[in-house]
Short mmCIF file of N, CA, C and O in Angstrom, two decimals:
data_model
loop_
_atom_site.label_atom_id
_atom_site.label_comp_id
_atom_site.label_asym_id
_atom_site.label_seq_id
_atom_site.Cartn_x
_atom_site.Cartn_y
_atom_site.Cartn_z
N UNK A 1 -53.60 -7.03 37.47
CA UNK A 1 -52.23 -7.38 37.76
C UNK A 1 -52.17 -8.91 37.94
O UNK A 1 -52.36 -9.32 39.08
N UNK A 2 -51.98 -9.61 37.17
CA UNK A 2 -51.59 -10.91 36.85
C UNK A 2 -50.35 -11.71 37.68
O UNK A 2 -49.26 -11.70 37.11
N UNK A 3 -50.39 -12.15 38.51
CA UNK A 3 -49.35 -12.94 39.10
C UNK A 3 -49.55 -14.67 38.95
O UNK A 3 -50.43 -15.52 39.10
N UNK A 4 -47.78 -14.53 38.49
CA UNK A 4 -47.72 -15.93 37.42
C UNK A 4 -46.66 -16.65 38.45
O UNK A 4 -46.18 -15.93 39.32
N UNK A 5 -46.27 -18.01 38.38
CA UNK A 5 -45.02 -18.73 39.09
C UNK A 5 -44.05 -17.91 38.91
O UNK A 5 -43.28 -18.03 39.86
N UNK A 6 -43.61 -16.97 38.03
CA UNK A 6 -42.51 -16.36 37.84
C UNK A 6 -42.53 -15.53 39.26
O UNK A 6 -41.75 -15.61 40.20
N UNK A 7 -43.12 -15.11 39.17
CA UNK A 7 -43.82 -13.71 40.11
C UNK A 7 -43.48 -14.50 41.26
O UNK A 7 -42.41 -14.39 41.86
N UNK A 8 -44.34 -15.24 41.54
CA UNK A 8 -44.27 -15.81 42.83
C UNK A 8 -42.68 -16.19 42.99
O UNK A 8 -42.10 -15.31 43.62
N UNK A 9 -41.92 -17.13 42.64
CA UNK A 9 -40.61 -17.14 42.36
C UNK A 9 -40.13 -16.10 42.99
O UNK A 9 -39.63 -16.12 44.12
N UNK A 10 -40.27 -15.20 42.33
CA UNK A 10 -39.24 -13.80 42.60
C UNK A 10 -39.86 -13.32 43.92
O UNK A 10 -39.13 -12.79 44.76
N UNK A 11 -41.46 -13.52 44.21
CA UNK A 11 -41.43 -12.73 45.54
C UNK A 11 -41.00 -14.07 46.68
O UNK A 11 -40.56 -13.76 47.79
N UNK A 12 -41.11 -14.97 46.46
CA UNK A 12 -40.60 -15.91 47.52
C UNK A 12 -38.99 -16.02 47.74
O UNK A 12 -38.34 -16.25 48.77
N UNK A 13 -38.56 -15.74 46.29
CA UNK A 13 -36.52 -15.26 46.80
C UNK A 13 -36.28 -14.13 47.19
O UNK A 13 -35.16 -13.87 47.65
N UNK A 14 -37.54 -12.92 47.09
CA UNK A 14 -37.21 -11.72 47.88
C UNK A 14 -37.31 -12.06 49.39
O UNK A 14 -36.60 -11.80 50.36
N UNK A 15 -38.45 -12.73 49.22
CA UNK A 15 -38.81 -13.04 51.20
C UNK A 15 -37.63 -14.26 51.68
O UNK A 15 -37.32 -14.20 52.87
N UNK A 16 -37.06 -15.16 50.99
CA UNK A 16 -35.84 -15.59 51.82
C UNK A 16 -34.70 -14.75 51.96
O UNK A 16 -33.81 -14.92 52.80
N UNK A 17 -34.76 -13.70 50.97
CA UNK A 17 -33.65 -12.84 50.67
C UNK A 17 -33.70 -11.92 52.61
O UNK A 17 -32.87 -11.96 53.52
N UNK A 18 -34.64 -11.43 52.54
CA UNK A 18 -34.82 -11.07 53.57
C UNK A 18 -34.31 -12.08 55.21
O UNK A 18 -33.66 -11.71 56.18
N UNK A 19 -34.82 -13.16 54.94
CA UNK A 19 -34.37 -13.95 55.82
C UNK A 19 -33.04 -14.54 56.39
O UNK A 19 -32.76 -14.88 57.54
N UNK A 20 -31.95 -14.55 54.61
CA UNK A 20 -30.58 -14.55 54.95
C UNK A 20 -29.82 -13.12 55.42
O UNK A 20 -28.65 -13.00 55.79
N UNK A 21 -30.76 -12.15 55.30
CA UNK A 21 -29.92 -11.03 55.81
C UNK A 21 -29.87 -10.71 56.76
O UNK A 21 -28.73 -10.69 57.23
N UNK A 22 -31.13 -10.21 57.72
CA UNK A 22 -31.17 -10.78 58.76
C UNK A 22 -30.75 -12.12 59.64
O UNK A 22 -30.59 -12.16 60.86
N UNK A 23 -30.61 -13.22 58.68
CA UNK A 23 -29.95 -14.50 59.64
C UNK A 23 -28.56 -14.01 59.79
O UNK A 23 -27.86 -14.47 60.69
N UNK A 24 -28.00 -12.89 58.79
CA UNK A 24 -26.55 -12.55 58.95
C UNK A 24 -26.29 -11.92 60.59
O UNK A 24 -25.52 -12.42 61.40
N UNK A 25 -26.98 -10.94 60.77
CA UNK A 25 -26.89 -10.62 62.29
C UNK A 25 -26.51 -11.70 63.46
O UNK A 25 -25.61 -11.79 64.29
N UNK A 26 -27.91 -12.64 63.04
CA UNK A 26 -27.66 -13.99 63.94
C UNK A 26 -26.67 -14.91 64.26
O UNK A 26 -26.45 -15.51 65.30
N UNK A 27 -26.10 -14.91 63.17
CA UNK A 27 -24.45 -15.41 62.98
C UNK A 27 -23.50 -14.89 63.20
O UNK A 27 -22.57 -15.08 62.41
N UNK A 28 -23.31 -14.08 64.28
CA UNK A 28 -22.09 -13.17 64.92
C UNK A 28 -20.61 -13.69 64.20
O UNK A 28 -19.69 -14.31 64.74
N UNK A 29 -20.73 -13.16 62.60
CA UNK A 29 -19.78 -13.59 62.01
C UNK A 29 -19.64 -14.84 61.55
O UNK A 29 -18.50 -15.23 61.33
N UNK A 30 -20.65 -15.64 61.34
CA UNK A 30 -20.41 -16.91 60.81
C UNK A 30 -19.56 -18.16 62.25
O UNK A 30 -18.85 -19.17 62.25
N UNK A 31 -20.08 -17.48 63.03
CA UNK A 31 -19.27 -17.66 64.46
C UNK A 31 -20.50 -18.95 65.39
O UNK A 31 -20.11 -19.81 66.17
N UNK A 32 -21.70 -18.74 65.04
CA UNK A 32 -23.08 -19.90 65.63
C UNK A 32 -23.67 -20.32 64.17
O UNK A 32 -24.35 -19.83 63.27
N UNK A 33 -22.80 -21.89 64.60
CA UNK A 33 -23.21 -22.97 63.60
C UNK A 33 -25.10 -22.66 63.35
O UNK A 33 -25.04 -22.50 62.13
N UNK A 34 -26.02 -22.56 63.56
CA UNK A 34 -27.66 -23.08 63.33
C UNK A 34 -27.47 -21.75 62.70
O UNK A 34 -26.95 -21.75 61.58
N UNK A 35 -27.78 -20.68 63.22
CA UNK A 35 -28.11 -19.81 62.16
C UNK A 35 -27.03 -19.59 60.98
O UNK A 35 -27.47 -19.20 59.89
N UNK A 36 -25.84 -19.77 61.11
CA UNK A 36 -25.14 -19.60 60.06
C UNK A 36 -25.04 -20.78 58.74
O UNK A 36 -24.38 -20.71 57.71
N UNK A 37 -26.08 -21.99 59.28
CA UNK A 37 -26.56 -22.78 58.30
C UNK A 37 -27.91 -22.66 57.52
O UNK A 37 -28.12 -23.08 56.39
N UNK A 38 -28.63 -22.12 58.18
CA UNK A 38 -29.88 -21.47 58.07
C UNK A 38 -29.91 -20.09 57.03
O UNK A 38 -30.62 -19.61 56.14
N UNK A 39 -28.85 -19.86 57.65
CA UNK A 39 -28.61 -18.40 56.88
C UNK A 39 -28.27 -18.45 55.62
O UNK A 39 -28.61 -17.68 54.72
N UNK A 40 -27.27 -19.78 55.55
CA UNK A 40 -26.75 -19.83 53.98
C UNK A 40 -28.21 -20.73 53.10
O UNK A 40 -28.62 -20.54 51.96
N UNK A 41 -28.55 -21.37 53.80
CA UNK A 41 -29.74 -22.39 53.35
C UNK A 41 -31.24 -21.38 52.79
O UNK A 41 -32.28 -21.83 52.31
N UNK A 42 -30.97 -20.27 52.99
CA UNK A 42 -31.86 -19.40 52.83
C UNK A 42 -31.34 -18.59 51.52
O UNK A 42 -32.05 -18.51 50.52
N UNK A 43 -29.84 -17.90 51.58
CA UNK A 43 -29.11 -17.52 50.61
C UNK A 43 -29.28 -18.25 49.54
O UNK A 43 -29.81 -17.74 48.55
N UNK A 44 -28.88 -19.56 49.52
CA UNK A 44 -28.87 -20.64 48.42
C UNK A 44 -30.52 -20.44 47.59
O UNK A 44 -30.78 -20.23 46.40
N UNK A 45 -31.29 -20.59 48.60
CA UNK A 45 -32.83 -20.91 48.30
C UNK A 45 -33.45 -19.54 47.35
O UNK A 45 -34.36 -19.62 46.53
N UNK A 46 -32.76 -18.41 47.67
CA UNK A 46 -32.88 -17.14 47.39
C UNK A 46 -32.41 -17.20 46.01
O UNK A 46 -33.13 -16.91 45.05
N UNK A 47 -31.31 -17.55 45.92
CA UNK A 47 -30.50 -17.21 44.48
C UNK A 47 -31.30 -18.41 43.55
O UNK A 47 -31.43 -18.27 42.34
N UNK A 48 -31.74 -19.43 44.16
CA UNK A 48 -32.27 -20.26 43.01
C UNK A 48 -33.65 -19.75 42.52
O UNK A 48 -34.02 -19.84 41.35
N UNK A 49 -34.28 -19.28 43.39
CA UNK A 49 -35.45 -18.81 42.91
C UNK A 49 -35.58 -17.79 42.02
O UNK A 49 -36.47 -17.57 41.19
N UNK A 50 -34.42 -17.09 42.33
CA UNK A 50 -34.25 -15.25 41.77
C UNK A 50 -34.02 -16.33 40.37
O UNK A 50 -34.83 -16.27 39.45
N UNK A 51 -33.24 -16.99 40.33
CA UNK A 51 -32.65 -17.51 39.24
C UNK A 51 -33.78 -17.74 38.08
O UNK A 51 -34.06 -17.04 37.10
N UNK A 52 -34.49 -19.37 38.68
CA UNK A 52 -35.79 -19.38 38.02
C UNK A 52 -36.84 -18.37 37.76
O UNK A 52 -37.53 -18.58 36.76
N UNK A 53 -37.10 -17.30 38.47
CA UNK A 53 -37.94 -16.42 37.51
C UNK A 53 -37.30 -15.35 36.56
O UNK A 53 -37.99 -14.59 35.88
N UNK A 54 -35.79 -15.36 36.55
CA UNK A 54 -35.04 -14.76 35.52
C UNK A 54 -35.11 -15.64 34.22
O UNK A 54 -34.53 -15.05 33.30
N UNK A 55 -35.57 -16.72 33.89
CA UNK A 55 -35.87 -17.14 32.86
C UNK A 55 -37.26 -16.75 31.99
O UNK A 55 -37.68 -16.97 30.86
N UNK A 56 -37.69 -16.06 33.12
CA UNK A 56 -39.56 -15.38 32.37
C UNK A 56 -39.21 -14.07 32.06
O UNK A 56 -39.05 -13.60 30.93
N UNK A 57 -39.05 -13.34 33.46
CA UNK A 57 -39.39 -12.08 33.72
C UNK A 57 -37.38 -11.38 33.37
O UNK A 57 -36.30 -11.90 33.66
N UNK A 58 -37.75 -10.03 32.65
CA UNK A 58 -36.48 -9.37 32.90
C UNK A 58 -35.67 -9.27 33.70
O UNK A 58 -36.01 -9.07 34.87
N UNK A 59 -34.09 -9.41 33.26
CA UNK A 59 -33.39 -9.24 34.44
C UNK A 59 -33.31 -7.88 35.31
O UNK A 59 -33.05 -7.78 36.51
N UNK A 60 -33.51 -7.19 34.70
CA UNK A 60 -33.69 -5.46 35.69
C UNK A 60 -34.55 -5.47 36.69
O UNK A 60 -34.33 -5.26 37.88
N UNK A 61 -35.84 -5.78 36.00
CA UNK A 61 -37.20 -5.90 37.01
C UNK A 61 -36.62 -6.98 37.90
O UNK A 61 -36.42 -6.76 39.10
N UNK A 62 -36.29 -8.41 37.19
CA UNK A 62 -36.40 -9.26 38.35
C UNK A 62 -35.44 -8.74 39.30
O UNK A 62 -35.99 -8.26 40.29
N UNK A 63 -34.06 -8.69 39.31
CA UNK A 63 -33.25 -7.86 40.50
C UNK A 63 -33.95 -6.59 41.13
O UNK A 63 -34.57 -6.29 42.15
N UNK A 64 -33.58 -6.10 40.15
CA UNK A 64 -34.55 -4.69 41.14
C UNK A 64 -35.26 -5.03 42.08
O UNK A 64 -34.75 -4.99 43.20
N UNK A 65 -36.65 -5.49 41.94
CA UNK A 65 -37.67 -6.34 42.99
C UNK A 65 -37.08 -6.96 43.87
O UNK A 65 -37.19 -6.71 45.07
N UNK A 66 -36.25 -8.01 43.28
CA UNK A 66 -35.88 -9.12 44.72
C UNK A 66 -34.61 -7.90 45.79
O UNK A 66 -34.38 -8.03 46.99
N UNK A 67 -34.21 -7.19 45.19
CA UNK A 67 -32.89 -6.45 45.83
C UNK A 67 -34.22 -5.97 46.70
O UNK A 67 -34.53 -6.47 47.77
N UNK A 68 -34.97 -4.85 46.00
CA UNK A 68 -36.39 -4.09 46.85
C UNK A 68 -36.49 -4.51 47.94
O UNK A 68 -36.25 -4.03 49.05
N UNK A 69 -37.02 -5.87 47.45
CA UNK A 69 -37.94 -6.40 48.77
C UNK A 69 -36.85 -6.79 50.15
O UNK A 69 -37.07 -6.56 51.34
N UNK A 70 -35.56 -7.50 49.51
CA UNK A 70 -34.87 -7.68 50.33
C UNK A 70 -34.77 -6.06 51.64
O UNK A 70 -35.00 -5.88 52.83
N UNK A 71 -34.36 -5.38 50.65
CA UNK A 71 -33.96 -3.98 51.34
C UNK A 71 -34.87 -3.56 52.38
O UNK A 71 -34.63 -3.44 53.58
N UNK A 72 -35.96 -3.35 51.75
CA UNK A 72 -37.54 -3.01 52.69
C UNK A 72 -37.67 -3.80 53.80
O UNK A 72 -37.73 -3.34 54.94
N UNK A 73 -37.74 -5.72 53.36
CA UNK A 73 -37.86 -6.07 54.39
C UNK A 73 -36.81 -6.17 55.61
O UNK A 73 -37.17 -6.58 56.71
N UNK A 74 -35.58 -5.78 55.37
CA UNK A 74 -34.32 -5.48 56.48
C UNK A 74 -34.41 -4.91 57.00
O UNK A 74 -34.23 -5.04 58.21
N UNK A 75 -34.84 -3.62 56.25
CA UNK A 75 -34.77 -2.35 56.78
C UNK A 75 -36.05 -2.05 57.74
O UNK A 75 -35.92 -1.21 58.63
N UNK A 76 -37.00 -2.58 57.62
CA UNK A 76 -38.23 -2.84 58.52
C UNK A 76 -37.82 -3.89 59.15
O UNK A 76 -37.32 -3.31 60.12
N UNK A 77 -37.69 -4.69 59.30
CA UNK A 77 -37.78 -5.71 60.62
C UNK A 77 -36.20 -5.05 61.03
O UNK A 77 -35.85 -5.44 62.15
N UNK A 78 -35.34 -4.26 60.45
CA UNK A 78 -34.32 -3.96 61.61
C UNK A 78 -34.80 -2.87 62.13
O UNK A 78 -34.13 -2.68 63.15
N UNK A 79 -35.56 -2.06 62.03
CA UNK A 79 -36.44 -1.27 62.98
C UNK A 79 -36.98 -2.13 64.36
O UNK A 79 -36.91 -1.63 65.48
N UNK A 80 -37.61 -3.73 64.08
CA UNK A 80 -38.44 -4.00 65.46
C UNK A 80 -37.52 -4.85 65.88
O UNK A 80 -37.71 -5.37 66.97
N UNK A 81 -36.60 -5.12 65.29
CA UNK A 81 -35.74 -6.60 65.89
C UNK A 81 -34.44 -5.94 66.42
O UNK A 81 -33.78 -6.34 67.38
N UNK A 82 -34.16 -4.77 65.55
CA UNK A 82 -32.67 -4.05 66.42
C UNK A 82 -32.63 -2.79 66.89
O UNK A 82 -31.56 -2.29 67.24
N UNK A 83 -33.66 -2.21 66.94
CA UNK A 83 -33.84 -0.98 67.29
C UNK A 83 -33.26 0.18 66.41
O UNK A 83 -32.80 1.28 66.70
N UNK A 84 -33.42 -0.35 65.44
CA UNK A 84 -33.07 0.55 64.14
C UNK A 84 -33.64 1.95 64.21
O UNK A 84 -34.67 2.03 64.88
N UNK A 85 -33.25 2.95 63.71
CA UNK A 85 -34.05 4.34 63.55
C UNK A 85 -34.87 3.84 62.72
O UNK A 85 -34.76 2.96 61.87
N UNK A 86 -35.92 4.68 63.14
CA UNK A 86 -37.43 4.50 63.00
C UNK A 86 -37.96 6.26 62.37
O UNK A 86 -39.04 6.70 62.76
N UNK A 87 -37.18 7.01 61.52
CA UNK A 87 -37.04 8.32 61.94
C UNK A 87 -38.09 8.70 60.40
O UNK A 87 -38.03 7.98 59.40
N UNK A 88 -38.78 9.63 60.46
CA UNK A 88 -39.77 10.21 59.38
C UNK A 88 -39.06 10.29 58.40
O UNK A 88 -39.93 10.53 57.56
N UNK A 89 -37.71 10.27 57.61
CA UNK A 89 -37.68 10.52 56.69
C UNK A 89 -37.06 9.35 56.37
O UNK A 89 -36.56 9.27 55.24
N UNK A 90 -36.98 8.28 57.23
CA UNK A 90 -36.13 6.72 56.52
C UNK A 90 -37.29 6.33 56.00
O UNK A 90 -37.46 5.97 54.83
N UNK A 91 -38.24 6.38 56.96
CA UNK A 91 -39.62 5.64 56.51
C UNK A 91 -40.40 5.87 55.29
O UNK A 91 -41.02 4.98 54.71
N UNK A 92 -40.33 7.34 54.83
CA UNK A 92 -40.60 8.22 53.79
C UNK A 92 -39.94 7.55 52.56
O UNK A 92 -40.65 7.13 51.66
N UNK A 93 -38.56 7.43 52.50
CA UNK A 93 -37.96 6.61 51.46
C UNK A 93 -38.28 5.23 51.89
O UNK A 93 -38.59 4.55 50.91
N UNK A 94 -38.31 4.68 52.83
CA UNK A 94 -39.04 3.24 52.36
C UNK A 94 -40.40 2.98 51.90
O UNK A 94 -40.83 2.00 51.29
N UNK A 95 -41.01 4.03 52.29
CA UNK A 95 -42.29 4.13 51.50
C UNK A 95 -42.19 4.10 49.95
O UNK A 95 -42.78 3.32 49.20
N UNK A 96 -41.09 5.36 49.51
CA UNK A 96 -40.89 5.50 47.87
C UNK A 96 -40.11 4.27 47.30
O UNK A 96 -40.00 4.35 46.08
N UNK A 97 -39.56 3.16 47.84
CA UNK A 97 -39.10 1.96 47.13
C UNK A 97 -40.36 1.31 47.80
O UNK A 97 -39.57 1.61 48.69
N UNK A 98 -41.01 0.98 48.08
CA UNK A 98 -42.54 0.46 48.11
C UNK A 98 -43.05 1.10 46.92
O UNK A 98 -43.23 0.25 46.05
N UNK A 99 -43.29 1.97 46.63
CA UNK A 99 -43.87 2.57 45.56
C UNK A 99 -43.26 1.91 44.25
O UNK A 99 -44.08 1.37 43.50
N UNK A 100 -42.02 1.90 43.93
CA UNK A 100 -40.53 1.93 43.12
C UNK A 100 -41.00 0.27 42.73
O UNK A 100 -41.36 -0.05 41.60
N UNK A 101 -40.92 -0.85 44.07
CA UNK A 101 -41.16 -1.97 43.33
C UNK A 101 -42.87 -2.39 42.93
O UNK A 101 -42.97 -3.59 42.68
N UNK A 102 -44.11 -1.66 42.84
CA UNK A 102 -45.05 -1.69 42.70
C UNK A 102 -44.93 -1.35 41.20
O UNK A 102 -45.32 -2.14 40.34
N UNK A 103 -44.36 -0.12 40.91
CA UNK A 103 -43.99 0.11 39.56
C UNK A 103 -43.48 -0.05 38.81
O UNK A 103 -43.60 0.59 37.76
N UNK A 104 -42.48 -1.21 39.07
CA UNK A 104 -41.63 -2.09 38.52
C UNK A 104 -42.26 -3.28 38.16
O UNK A 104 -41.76 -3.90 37.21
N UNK A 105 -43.75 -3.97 39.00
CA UNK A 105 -44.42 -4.91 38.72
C UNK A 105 -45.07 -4.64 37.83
O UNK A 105 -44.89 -5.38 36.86
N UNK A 106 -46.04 -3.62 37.65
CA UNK A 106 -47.06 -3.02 37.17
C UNK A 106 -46.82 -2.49 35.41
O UNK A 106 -47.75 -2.15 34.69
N UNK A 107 -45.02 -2.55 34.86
CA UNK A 107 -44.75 -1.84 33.95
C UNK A 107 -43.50 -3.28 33.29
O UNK A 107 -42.42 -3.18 32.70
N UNK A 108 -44.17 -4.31 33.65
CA UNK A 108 -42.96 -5.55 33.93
C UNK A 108 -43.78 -6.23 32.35
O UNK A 108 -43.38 -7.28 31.84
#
């Protein structure tokens, strides 16, 4: 499994992707200036990257993945950061989009 700048690209706008979504919480509505600059500064950083590895890699795969990772990583850190359900069968499907974007790399 070969990981190229593209790759990286796309997993580094998934992992800010993650970061503006969660910064969304932090911004009680766009209502606290730092995170709601942070938040967009992350958004921005997200879409450029998604952007640049959409010039290599497919657009399906590349969304798919960056949406993935975004999702997974929300949906897990809103488990430890908000007390999210934590319940056997959320986890079960976050397991199968773990799976979902592995096979999306692997067939890319």
């Amino acid at each position: 499994m070969l990981i190229t700048w593209p790759w990286i690209s796309l997993l580094s706008a998934g992992l800010l992707e993650i970061c503006w979504v969660i910064g969304l919480k932090y911004t009680q509505g766009f209502t606290k200036p730092i995170p709601s600059v942070l938040t967009v500064v992350a958004l921005a950083g997200s879409m450029y990257l998604l952007a640049k590895a959409t010039q290599t890699l497919p657009i399906g795969t590349a969304y798919g993945i960056w949406v993935g990772i975004g999702t997974l990583g929300a949906a897990t850190l809103g488990i430890f950061l908000f007390n999210e359900s934590a319940a056997p069968l959320r986890i079960f499907f976050l397991g199968l989009l773990l799976a979902s974007l592995v096979g999306l790399k692997m067939t890319a």
